[in-house]
Amino acid sequence: MVKLLEEFELDNKPFFLTTDNASNIVTMAKELEASLGSEVFSAENNHISCIGHVINLVVQTAIVAGLKAQAPENTDSSDDNDTTEAESSASIIKSLRSGIRAIRSSPARCEQYIEFCTNATPKLKPI
């Protein structure tokens, strides 16, 4: 990367790097700082995490935490206005689990689900 920056005479111009948080990219950012100097590139200040990747990581973590959460068996409320946020979340988690069980209980449904995820735009990762 340094050779490329030198080739285009950019090795002495400050710049920012927007990437995901992969460990190899973090290592590269530190190496860039060591090679170019912190006046040109600071791994801490000039390496910016892509907001799309950050949001994806947050959502993936929330989904995993939600799937691991213990959902109460009785989440029905006699009055919809009295439903708390926790009850609503538990109901959503219970519905998701029920749907996942239905898909996983049938090889044909599993194949349909994987095909749907593969053909979706944007691409979806089957869970």
Short mmCIF file of C-alpha atoms in Angstrom, two decimals:
data_model
loop_
_atom_site.label_atom_id
_atom_site.label_comp_id
_atom_site.label_asym_id
_atom_site.label_seq_id
_atom_site.Cartn_x
_atom_site.Cartn_y
_atom_site.Cartn_z
CA MET A 1 0.00 0.00 0.00
CA VAL A 2 2.85 2.37 0.81
CA LYS A 3 4.38 1.71 -2.63
CA LEU A 4 1.08 2.63 -4.25
CA LEU A 5 0.85 5.84 -2.24
CA GLU A 6 4.42 6.69 -3.22
CA GLU A 7 3.73 5.91 -6.89
CA PHE A 8 0.90 8.45 -6.96
CA GLU A 9 2.85 10.88 -4.76
CA LEU A 10 0.30 10.61 -1.98
CA ASP A 11 2.68 9.33 0.68
CA ASN A 12 3.09 12.79 2.23
CA LYS A 13 -0.56 13.91 2.04
CA PRO A 14 -2.86 13.25 5.03
CA PHE A 15 -5.77 10.90 4.25
CA PHE A 16 -8.49 8.80 5.87
CA LEU A 17 -9.16 5.10 5.49
CA THR A 18 -12.73 3.75 5.82
CA THR A 19 -12.94 -0.03 6.30
CA ASP A 20 -14.53 -2.76 8.34
CA ASN A 21 -12.93 -3.67 11.66
CA ALA A 22 -11.11 -6.78 10.47
CA SER A 23 -7.93 -7.39 12.44
CA ASN A 24 -5.79 -7.44 9.29
CA ILE A 25 -7.02 -3.94 8.37
CA VAL A 26 -6.29 -2.64 11.87
CA THR A 27 -2.78 -4.10 11.57
CA MET A 28 -2.36 -2.48 8.15
CA ALA A 29 -3.45 0.89 9.56
CA LYS A 30 -0.80 0.62 12.28
CA GLU A 31 1.82 -0.31 9.68
CA LEU A 32 0.80 2.68 7.55
CA GLU A 33 1.26 4.95 10.55
CA ALA A 34 4.69 3.45 11.22
CA SER A 35 5.74 3.81 7.57
CA LEU A 36 4.28 7.23 6.80
CA GLY A 37 4.43 8.90 10.19
CA SER A 38 1.53 10.02 12.37
CA GLU A 39 1.48 13.48 10.73
CA VAL A 40 0.35 11.83 7.47
CA PHE A 41 -1.68 8.92 8.86
CA SER A 42 -2.71 8.11 12.42
CA ALA A 43 -4.16 4.62 12.87
CA GLU A 44 -6.30 5.90 15.74
CA ASN A 45 -7.57 9.12 14.13
CA ASN A 46 -7.49 8.45 10.39
CA HIS A 47 -8.89 4.92 10.29
CA ILE A 48 -12.69 5.15 10.29
CA SER A 49 -15.00 2.20 10.75
CA CYS A 50 -17.64 1.84 8.03
CA ILE A 51 -21.04 2.67 9.54
CA GLY A 52 -22.68 -0.09 7.50
CA HIS A 53 -20.36 -2.69 9.03
CA VAL A 54 -20.88 -1.26 12.52
CA ILE A 55 -24.68 -1.39 12.17
CA ASN A 56 -24.46 -4.94 10.82
CA LEU A 57 -22.37 -6.04 13.81
CA VAL A 58 -24.84 -4.43 16.24
CA VAL A 59 -27.84 -6.08 14.56
CA GLN A 60 -26.13 -9.49 14.40
CA THR A 61 -25.29 -9.24 18.12
CA ALA A 62 -28.87 -8.23 18.95
CA ILE A 63 -30.28 -11.14 16.94
CA VAL A 64 -27.99 -13.65 18.64
CA ALA A 65 -28.80 -12.22 22.08
CA GLY A 66 -32.51 -12.27 21.25
CA LEU A 67 -32.43 -15.87 20.10
CA LYS A 68 -30.62 -16.88 23.29
CA ALA A 69 -33.01 -14.91 25.54
CA GLN A 70 -35.56 -16.83 27.54
CA ALA A 71 -39.02 -15.95 26.22
CA PRO A 72 -41.90 -16.29 28.68
CA GLU A 73 -44.47 -18.92 27.67
CA ASN A 74 -47.51 -16.68 28.19
CA THR A 75 -47.03 -13.35 26.43
CA ASP A 76 -50.69 -12.75 25.55
CA SER A 77 -52.17 -9.64 27.12
CA SER A 78 -55.90 -9.06 27.58
CA ASP A 79 -55.48 -5.38 26.70
CA ASP A 80 -53.06 -4.45 23.90
CA ASN A 81 -52.49 -1.03 25.48
CA ASP A 82 -51.12 -2.69 28.62
CA THR A 83 -48.43 -4.59 26.72
CA THR A 84 -45.03 -3.55 27.99
CA GLU A 85 -41.98 -3.23 25.80
CA ALA A 86 -40.49 -6.34 27.41
CA GLU A 87 -43.66 -8.34 26.71
CA SER A 88 -43.70 -7.09 23.13
CA SER A 89 -40.03 -8.05 22.65
CA ALA A 90 -40.67 -11.45 24.20
CA SER A 91 -43.60 -11.97 21.84
CA ILE A 92 -41.45 -11.10 18.82
CA ILE A 93 -38.69 -13.45 19.99
CA LYS A 94 -41.25 -16.22 20.56
CA SER A 95 -42.63 -15.71 17.03
CA LEU A 96 -39.13 -15.76 15.52
CA ARG A 97 -38.27 -18.96 17.36
CA SER A 98 -41.50 -20.56 16.22
CA GLY A 99 -40.77 -19.61 12.60
CA ILE A 100 -37.21 -20.91 12.80
CA ARG A 101 -38.43 -24.20 14.30
CA ALA A 102 -40.97 -24.54 11.47
CA ILE A 103 -38.28 -23.97 8.83
CA ARG A 104 -35.77 -26.32 10.45
CA SER A 105 -38.36 -29.08 10.96
CA SER A 106 -38.64 -29.73 7.23
CA PRO A 107 -35.77 -30.35 4.78
CA ALA A 108 -37.92 -28.92 1.98
CA ARG A 109 -38.54 -25.72 3.96
CA CYS A 110 -34.81 -25.48 4.75
CA GLU A 111 -34.02 -25.70 1.04
CA GLN A 112 -36.66 -23.06 0.21
CA TYR A 113 -35.33 -20.77 2.93
CA ILE A 114 -31.71 -21.11 1.73
CA GLU A 115 -32.81 -20.53 -1.87
CA PHE A 116 -34.75 -17.42 -0.79
CA CYS A 117 -31.72 -16.04 1.08
CA THR A 118 -29.41 -16.80 -1.84
CA ASN A 119 -31.65 -15.06 -4.39
CA ALA A 120 -32.60 -12.08 -2.20
CA THR A 121 -31.32 -8.60 -2.96
CA PRO A 122 -29.26 -7.72 -1.01
CA LYS A 123 -27.90 -11.19 -0.28
CA LEU A 124 -29.08 -12.58 3.05
CA LYS A 125 -27.15 -14.94 5.28
CA PRO A 126 -29.29 -17.89 6.41
CA ILE A 127 -29.46 -18.22 10.21
#
